[in-house]
């Protein structure tokens, strides 16, 4: 037993020595659901490779809405413990204490390069982004609430990040792992101007309309998308177009437009009466929409077109809804969970910049978050 203690102590000393010379990434993850758990798995798998590149990555805290666990020297990530979201929640329930934002905020003053990763879907954590940034945290998030909420809060967070020289990164708020926001930002930095864009910005709706092309009914396609984990737990979050609207708003703001959600023209897939139902009642009655959707698709097909759910900005106006797209247009080929965007700019005109790729699922979203985390790396000044 004594030999084991000596070995453990030696390993701990070597770990501390490595962290003194390596580029640190110290993660504080809030939200350990499907995406958060997948991110933890990817961190564990990539740790050894990153160490060879001189990057020391560790998870210093885990939290959800009720429990948190802090270990500044790094939480041991056993793949069996964190591979499933239910396992991660069970681990926090067993080992964690009550979530306390003030204790999490305090870590910003104690860690060398703290990165807050917000994998929640609500407003509570975005409401504290400014506090985390002022305490030394970078922010990385797939949560759309900060960038698609009130413009005043969005602007204040960006201003705070600039003032504190911290990164506020949210690539995965649009098209999961596709580098949409970074490409747009780089174009604008280089003096380009966005004239318009249109795109398919929902992996779930991409899948649903693609399956309808192949003969599936609307309700059957929605149920398939739910089973694959493409939709939100309540699919009306996707079918209402609200999620696409948030993404359109985020891109519009990146292009410099001062715009609020109510400025967008949104055409929901669902009549208002279905939005008022309970989730269970909606799923039971969803088949009632099949006939109307089938008729709309057949009308488009008779004109050599197909249906797609498209978000766009043109002349400063945002629009989200079903469009009949000609079969010879790039968006007509987008299906199966893919996202695609077409940007017309000063530099990319008359031929647009076209980005297309897989845009749904925990794996690609977590990979996009991981890429944003890596963008927070900095060399520390030698003392």
Coordinates of C-alpha atoms in Angstrom, one line a residue:
X1 CA 0.0 0.0 0.0
X2 CA 2.9 2.3 0.8
X3 CA 4.3 1.8 -2.7
X4 CA 1.0 2.8 -4.2
X5 CA 0.9 6.0 -2.2
X6 CA 4.3 6.9 -3.4
X7 CA 3.3 6.3 -7.0
X8 CA 0.2 8.3 -6.6
X9 CA 2.2 11.2 -5.0
X10 CA 4.7 11.0 -7.8
X11 CA 2.0 11.1 -10.5
X12 CA 0.4 14.1 -8.8
X13 CA 3.7 15.9 -8.7
X14 CA 4.4 15.2 -12.4
X15 CA 0.9 16.4 -13.2
X16 CA 1.4 19.7 -11.3
X17 CA 4.8 20.1 -13.0
X18 CA 3.2 19.6 -16.4
X19 CA 0.5 22.2 -15.7
X20 CA 3.2 24.8 -14.8
X21 CA 4.8 24.6 -18.2
X22 CA 1.9 23.7 -20.5
X23 CA -0.9 25.8 -22.0
X24 CA -3.8 25.3 -19.6
X25 CA -7.5 24.8 -20.4
X26 CA -9.5 24.6 -17.1
X27 CA -13.1 23.8 -17.9
X28 CA -16.2 24.6 -15.8
X29 CA -19.1 22.8 -17.4
X30 CA -22.7 23.7 -16.6
X31 CA -25.2 21.4 -18.1
X32 CA -24.4 17.7 -18.2
X33 CA -27.2 16.4 -20.6
X34 CA -26.7 14.8 -23.9
X35 CA -24.3 17.3 -25.4
X36 CA -22.4 18.0 -22.1
X37 CA -21.9 14.3 -21.5
X38 CA -20.6 13.8 -25.1
X39 CA -18.2 16.7 -24.6
X40 CA -16.8 15.1 -21.5
X41 CA -16.3 11.9 -23.4
X42 CA -14.4 13.7 -26.2
X43 CA -12.2 15.6 -23.6
X44 CA -11.3 12.3 -22.0
X45 CA -10.4 10.7 -25.4
X46 CA -8.3 13.7 -26.6
X47 CA -6.4 14.4 -23.3
X48 CA -3.3 12.4 -24.1
X49 CA -3.0 13.8 -27.7
X50 CA -3.3 17.3 -26.4
X51 CA -0.7 16.7 -23.7
X52 CA 1.7 15.8 -26.5
X53 CA 1.0 19.2 -28.0
X54 CA 1.7 20.9 -24.7
X55 CA -1.9 21.6 -23.8
X56 CA -3.1 20.7 -20.3
X57 CA -6.9 20.2 -20.3
X58 CA -8.9 19.4 -17.2
X59 CA -12.4 19.7 -15.9
X60 CA -12.3 21.7 -12.7
X61 CA -16.1 21.8 -12.1
X62 CA -19.3 20.1 -13.2
X63 CA -22.7 21.5 -12.5
X64 CA -26.4 21.3 -13.4
X65 CA -29.4 23.2 -12.2
X66 CA -29.3 21.5 -8.8
X67 CA -25.9 20.0 -8.0
X68 CA -22.3 20.9 -8.6
X69 CA -18.9 19.3 -7.9
X70 CA -15.6 21.3 -7.8
X71 CA -12.1 19.8 -8.0
X72 CA -9.7 22.5 -9.1
X73 CA -6.9 20.0 -9.8
X74 CA -9.2 18.2 -12.2
X75 CA -12.0 15.8 -11.9
X76 CA -11.2 12.2 -13.0
X77 CA -13.4 11.5 -16.0
X78 CA -14.1 7.8 -16.1
X79 CA -15.7 7.0 -19.5
X80 CA -18.2 4.6 -17.9
X81 CA -19.3 7.3 -15.5
X82 CA -19.9 10.1 -18.0
X83 CA -20.8 8.3 -21.3
X84 CA -24.5 8.8 -20.7
X85 CA -26.3 11.9 -19.5
X86 CA -28.3 9.9 -16.9
X87 CA -25.0 8.5 -15.5
X88 CA -23.5 12.0 -15.3
X89 CA -26.6 13.3 -13.5
X90 CA -26.4 10.3 -11.1
X91 CA -22.7 11.0 -10.4
X92 CA -23.5 14.6 -9.6
X93 CA -26.5 13.7 -7.4
X94 CA -24.3 11.3 -5.4
X95 CA -21.1 13.4 -5.1
X96 CA -22.2 17.0 -5.6
X97 CA -23.4 19.8 -3.3
X98 CA -26.0 22.4 -4.0
X99 CA -25.2 24.5 -7.1
X100 CA -23.8 27.9 -6.0
X101 CA -23.0 30.4 -8.8
X102 CA -20.9 32.5 -6.4
X103 CA -18.6 29.6 -5.7
X104 CA -18.3 28.8 -9.4
X105 CA -17.6 32.5 -10.1
X106 CA -14.8 32.5 -7.5
X107 CA -12.9 29.9 -9.6
X108 CA -12.2 32.5 -12.2
X109 CA -9.7 34.1 -9.8
X110 CA -8.1 30.8 -8.8
X111 CA -7.6 29.1 -12.2
X112 CA -5.1 30.1 -14.8
X113 CA -7.2 29.9 -17.9
X114 CA -10.9 29.2 -16.9
X115 CA -13.4 28.4 -19.5
X116 CA -17.1 28.4 -18.7
X117 CA -19.0 26.0 -21.0
X118 CA -22.8 26.6 -20.8
X119 CA -24.6 23.5 -22.2
X120 CA -27.9 24.5 -20.6
X121 CA -30.9 25.7 -22.7
X122 CA -32.4 28.3 -20.4
X123 CA -31.8 31.9 -19.3
X124 CA -30.2 31.4 -15.8
X125 CA -26.6 30.9 -16.9
X126 CA -26.6 33.5 -19.8
X127 CA -27.9 36.1 -17.2
X128 CA -24.6 35.6 -15.4
X129 CA -22.2 35.7 -18.4
X130 CA -21.0 39.2 -17.6
X131 CA -20.2 38.2 -14.1
X132 CA -18.3 35.1 -15.2
X133 CA -16.3 37.2 -17.8
X134 CA -15.5 39.9 -15.3
X135 CA -14.1 37.2 -13.0
X136 CA -11.7 35.9 -15.7
X137 CA -13.7 33.3 -17.6
X138 CA -13.9 32.7 -21.3
X139 CA -17.4 31.7 -22.3
X140 CA -18.1 28.9 -24.8
X141 CA -21.7 27.9 -25.4
X142 CA -24.3 26.3 -27.7
X143 CA -27.0 28.0 -25.7
X144 CA -28.7 30.5 -28.1
X145 CA -30.4 32.6 -25.3
X146 CA -27.6 35.1 -24.9
X147 CA -27.1 35.8 -28.6
X148 CA -30.8 35.7 -29.5
X149 CA -32.3 37.3 -26.4
X150 CA -32.6 41.1 -25.8
X151 CA -30.2 43.0 -28.0
X152 CA -29.1 45.1 -25.0
X153 CA -27.9 42.0 -23.1
X154 CA -26.2 40.5 -26.2
X155 CA -24.3 43.8 -26.7
X156 CA -23.4 44.1 -23.1
X157 CA -21.9 40.7 -23.0
X158 CA -19.8 41.4 -26.1
X159 CA -18.6 44.7 -24.7
X160 CA -17.6 43.0 -21.4
X161 CA -15.7 40.3 -23.3
X162 CA -13.8 43.0 -25.2
X163 CA -13.1 45.0 -22.1
X164 CA -11.8 42.0 -20.1
X165 CA -10.0 40.5 -23.1
X166 CA -11.9 37.3 -22.8
X167 CA -13.4 35.1 -25.5
X168 CA -17.1 34.8 -26.0
X169 CA -17.6 32.0 -28.4
X170 CA -20.9 30.5 -29.7
X171 CA -20.1 28.8 -33.0
X172 CA -22.5 25.9 -32.2
X173 CA -25.5 28.2 -31.7
X174 CA -25.9 28.0 -35.6
X175 CA -25.5 24.8 -37.6
X176 CA -23.8 22.8 -34.8
X177 CA -20.2 22.0 -35.8
X178 CA -20.2 23.9 -39.1
X179 CA -17.9 27.0 -39.0
X180 CA -20.6 29.4 -40.0
X181 CA -20.1 32.2 -37.5
X182 CA -16.3 32.1 -37.7
X183 CA -16.4 32.3 -41.5
X184 CA -18.8 35.2 -41.4
X185 CA -16.8 37.1 -38.8
X186 CA -13.6 36.6 -40.8
X187 CA -15.2 38.0 -43.9
X188 CA -16.4 41.0 -42.1
X189 CA -13.0 41.6 -40.4
X190 CA -11.6 41.6 -44.0
X191 CA -13.9 44.4 -45.1
X192 CA -16.7 42.3 -46.7
X193 CA -20.3 43.2 -46.4
X194 CA -23.3 40.8 -46.1
X195 CA -26.0 41.5 -48.7
X196 CA -28.2 38.5 -48.0
X197 CA -28.2 34.9 -46.8
X198 CA -30.6 32.0 -46.9
X199 CA -30.3 28.6 -45.5
X200 CA -31.5 25.5 -43.9
X201 CA -30.6 26.0 -40.3
X202 CA -32.4 23.1 -38.6
X203 CA -31.0 19.5 -38.7
X204 CA -34.3 18.2 -37.5
X205 CA -36.4 20.0 -40.2
X206 CA -33.8 19.0 -42.8
X207 CA -34.4 15.4 -41.8
X208 CA -38.2 15.7 -41.7
X209 CA -38.5 17.4 -45.1
X210 CA -36.0 15.0 -46.7
X211 CA -38.0 12.0 -45.4
X212 CA -41.2 13.5 -46.8
X213 CA -39.4 13.7 -50.2
X214 CA -38.9 9.9 -49.9
X215 CA -42.6 9.3 -49.2
X216 CA -42.9 9.4 -45.4
X217 CA -45.9 11.2 -43.9
X218 CA -45.2 14.4 -41.9
X219 CA -46.1 12.8 -38.6
X220 CA -44.0 9.7 -39.3
X221 CA -41.0 11.8 -40.2
X222 CA -41.3 13.9 -37.0
X223 CA -41.4 10.7 -34.9
X224 CA -38.3 9.3 -36.7
X225 CA -36.5 12.6 -36.1
X226 CA -37.4 12.4 -32.4
X227 CA -36.2 8.8 -32.1
X228 CA -32.8 9.9 -33.6
X229 CA -32.5 12.7 -31.1
X230 CA -32.6 15.4 -33.8
X231 CA -35.5 17.4 -32.2
X232 CA -35.9 19.0 -28.8
X233 CA -37.8 16.9 -26.3
X234 CA -40.9 18.7 -27.4
X235 CA -40.7 18.7 -31.2
X236 CA -42.8 21.8 -31.4
X237 CA -39.7 23.8 -30.4
X238 CA -38.4 22.8 -33.9
X239 CA -41.7 22.7 -35.8
X240 CA -42.7 26.2 -34.6
X241 CA -39.6 27.6 -36.4
X242 CA -38.6 29.4 -33.1
X243 CA -35.2 27.6 -33.1
X244 CA -34.5 28.7 -36.7
X245 CA -35.6 32.2 -35.9
X246 CA -33.0 32.4 -33.1
X247 CA -30.3 31.3 -35.5
X248 CA -31.3 33.9 -38.2
X249 CA -31.3 36.6 -35.5
X250 CA -27.8 35.5 -34.4
X251 CA -26.4 35.8 -37.9
X252 CA -28.2 39.1 -38.5
X253 CA -26.6 40.5 -35.4
X254 CA -23.2 39.2 -36.4
X255 CA -23.6 41.2 -39.6
X256 CA -24.1 44.3 -37.6
X257 CA -27.9 44.5 -37.7
X258 CA -29.6 45.9 -34.6
X259 CA -32.5 43.5 -34.6
X260 CA -34.9 41.9 -32.0
X261 CA -36.8 38.6 -32.3
X262 CA -40.1 40.4 -33.0
X263 CA -38.6 42.1 -36.1
X264 CA -38.5 38.7 -37.9
X265 CA -41.3 37.3 -40.0
X266 CA -41.9 33.8 -38.7
X267 CA -44.2 31.3 -40.4
X268 CA -44.7 28.3 -38.1
X269 CA -45.3 24.8 -39.5
X270 CA -48.1 24.4 -36.9
X271 CA -51.5 26.0 -36.6
X272 CA -51.8 28.0 -33.3
X273 CA -54.2 25.5 -31.8
X274 CA -51.6 22.7 -31.8
X275 CA -49.2 24.9 -29.9
X276 CA -51.7 25.2 -27.1
X277 CA -51.9 21.4 -26.6
X278 CA -49.9 19.4 -24.1
X279 CA -47.0 17.6 -25.6
X280 CA -48.8 14.2 -25.3
X281 CA -52.0 15.5 -26.9
X282 CA -50.0 17.1 -29.7
X283 CA -48.2 13.9 -30.5
X284 CA -51.5 12.0 -30.5
X285 CA -53.0 14.5 -32.9
X286 CA -50.0 15.2 -35.1
X287 CA -51.3 12.9 -37.9
X288 CA -54.1 15.4 -38.5
X289 CA -51.5 17.6 -40.2
X290 CA -50.4 14.9 -42.7
X291 CA -53.0 15.5 -45.4
X292 CA -52.3 19.3 -45.6
X293 CA -48.6 18.8 -45.7
X294 CA -48.8 16.1 -48.3
X295 CA -51.0 18.4 -50.5
X296 CA -48.5 21.3 -50.2
X297 CA -45.6 19.0 -51.2
X298 CA -47.5 17.6 -54.2
X299 CA -48.2 21.2 -55.4
X300 CA -44.5 22.0 -55.2
X301 CA -43.5 18.8 -56.9
X302 CA -45.9 19.5 -59.8
X303 CA -43.8 22.6 -60.5
X304 CA -40.5 20.7 -60.3
X305 CA -39.8 22.0 -56.8
X306 CA -39.7 20.6 -53.3
X307 CA -40.4 21.9 -49.8
X308 CA -37.7 23.2 -47.4
X309 CA -37.9 25.2 -44.2
X310 CA -35.7 28.2 -44.9
X311 CA -34.4 31.1 -42.9
X312 CA -33.2 34.2 -44.7
X313 CA -32.1 37.8 -44.4
X314 CA -32.5 40.2 -47.4
X315 CA -32.4 44.0 -47.4
X316 CA -32.4 44.0 -43.6
X317 CA -35.5 41.9 -43.3
X318 CA -35.6 38.5 -41.7
X319 CA -38.0 35.7 -42.8
X320 CA -38.4 32.1 -41.6
X321 CA -40.8 29.5 -43.1
X322 CA -41.6 26.9 -45.7
X323 CA -40.4 27.6 -49.2
X324 CA -40.9 25.8 -52.5
X325 CA -37.4 25.3 -53.7
X326 CA -36.5 24.5 -57.3
X327 CA -34.9 21.0 -57.6
X328 CA -31.9 22.5 -59.4
X329 CA -31.1 24.8 -56.4
X330 CA -28.5 23.7 -53.8
X331 CA -31.0 23.8 -50.9
X332 CA -33.2 21.2 -52.6
X333 CA -30.5 18.6 -52.0
X334 CA -30.1 19.3 -48.3
X335 CA -31.6 16.6 -46.2
X336 CA -30.8 13.9 -43.6
X337 CA -29.9 16.3 -40.8
X338 CA -27.7 18.5 -42.9
X339 CA -27.5 22.3 -42.6
X340 CA -26.6 24.6 -45.5
X341 CA -26.2 28.4 -45.9
X342 CA -25.7 30.6 -48.9
X343 CA -24.1 34.0 -48.3
X344 CA -24.2 36.8 -50.9
X345 CA -21.6 39.4 -50.0
X346 CA -19.6 42.2 -51.6
X347 CA -16.8 39.6 -52.2
X348 CA -19.0 36.6 -52.9
X349 CA -21.3 37.9 -55.6
X350 CA -22.8 36.8 -58.0
X351 CA -21.6 33.4 -56.9
X352 CA -22.3 33.0 -53.2
X353 CA -20.3 31.4 -50.4
X354 CA -22.0 28.1 -49.7
X355 CA -21.5 26.1 -46.6
X356 CA -23.0 22.7 -46.1
X357 CA -22.6 19.8 -43.7
X358 CA -24.1 17.7 -40.9
X359 CA -25.9 20.0 -38.5
X360 CA -27.6 17.8 -35.9
X361 CA -26.7 15.5 -33.1
X362 CA -24.7 15.5 -29.9
X363 CA -21.4 14.4 -31.5
X364 CA -20.9 17.2 -34.0
X365 CA -22.3 19.8 -31.5
X366 CA -19.8 18.7 -28.9
X367 CA -17.0 18.7 -31.4
X368 CA -17.9 22.3 -32.3
X369 CA -17.8 23.2 -28.7
X370 CA -14.4 21.5 -28.3
X371 CA -13.1 23.5 -31.3
X372 CA -14.3 26.8 -29.6
X373 CA -12.6 25.7 -26.3
X374 CA -9.3 25.3 -28.2
X375 CA -9.7 28.9 -29.5
X376 CA -9.4 30.1 -25.9
X377 CA -5.8 28.8 -25.6
X378 CA -3.2 31.5 -24.7
X379 CA 0.5 31.5 -23.8
X380 CA 1.0 32.6 -20.3
X381 CA 3.7 35.1 -19.6
X382 CA 6.8 33.6 -17.9
X383 CA 7.4 34.8 -14.4

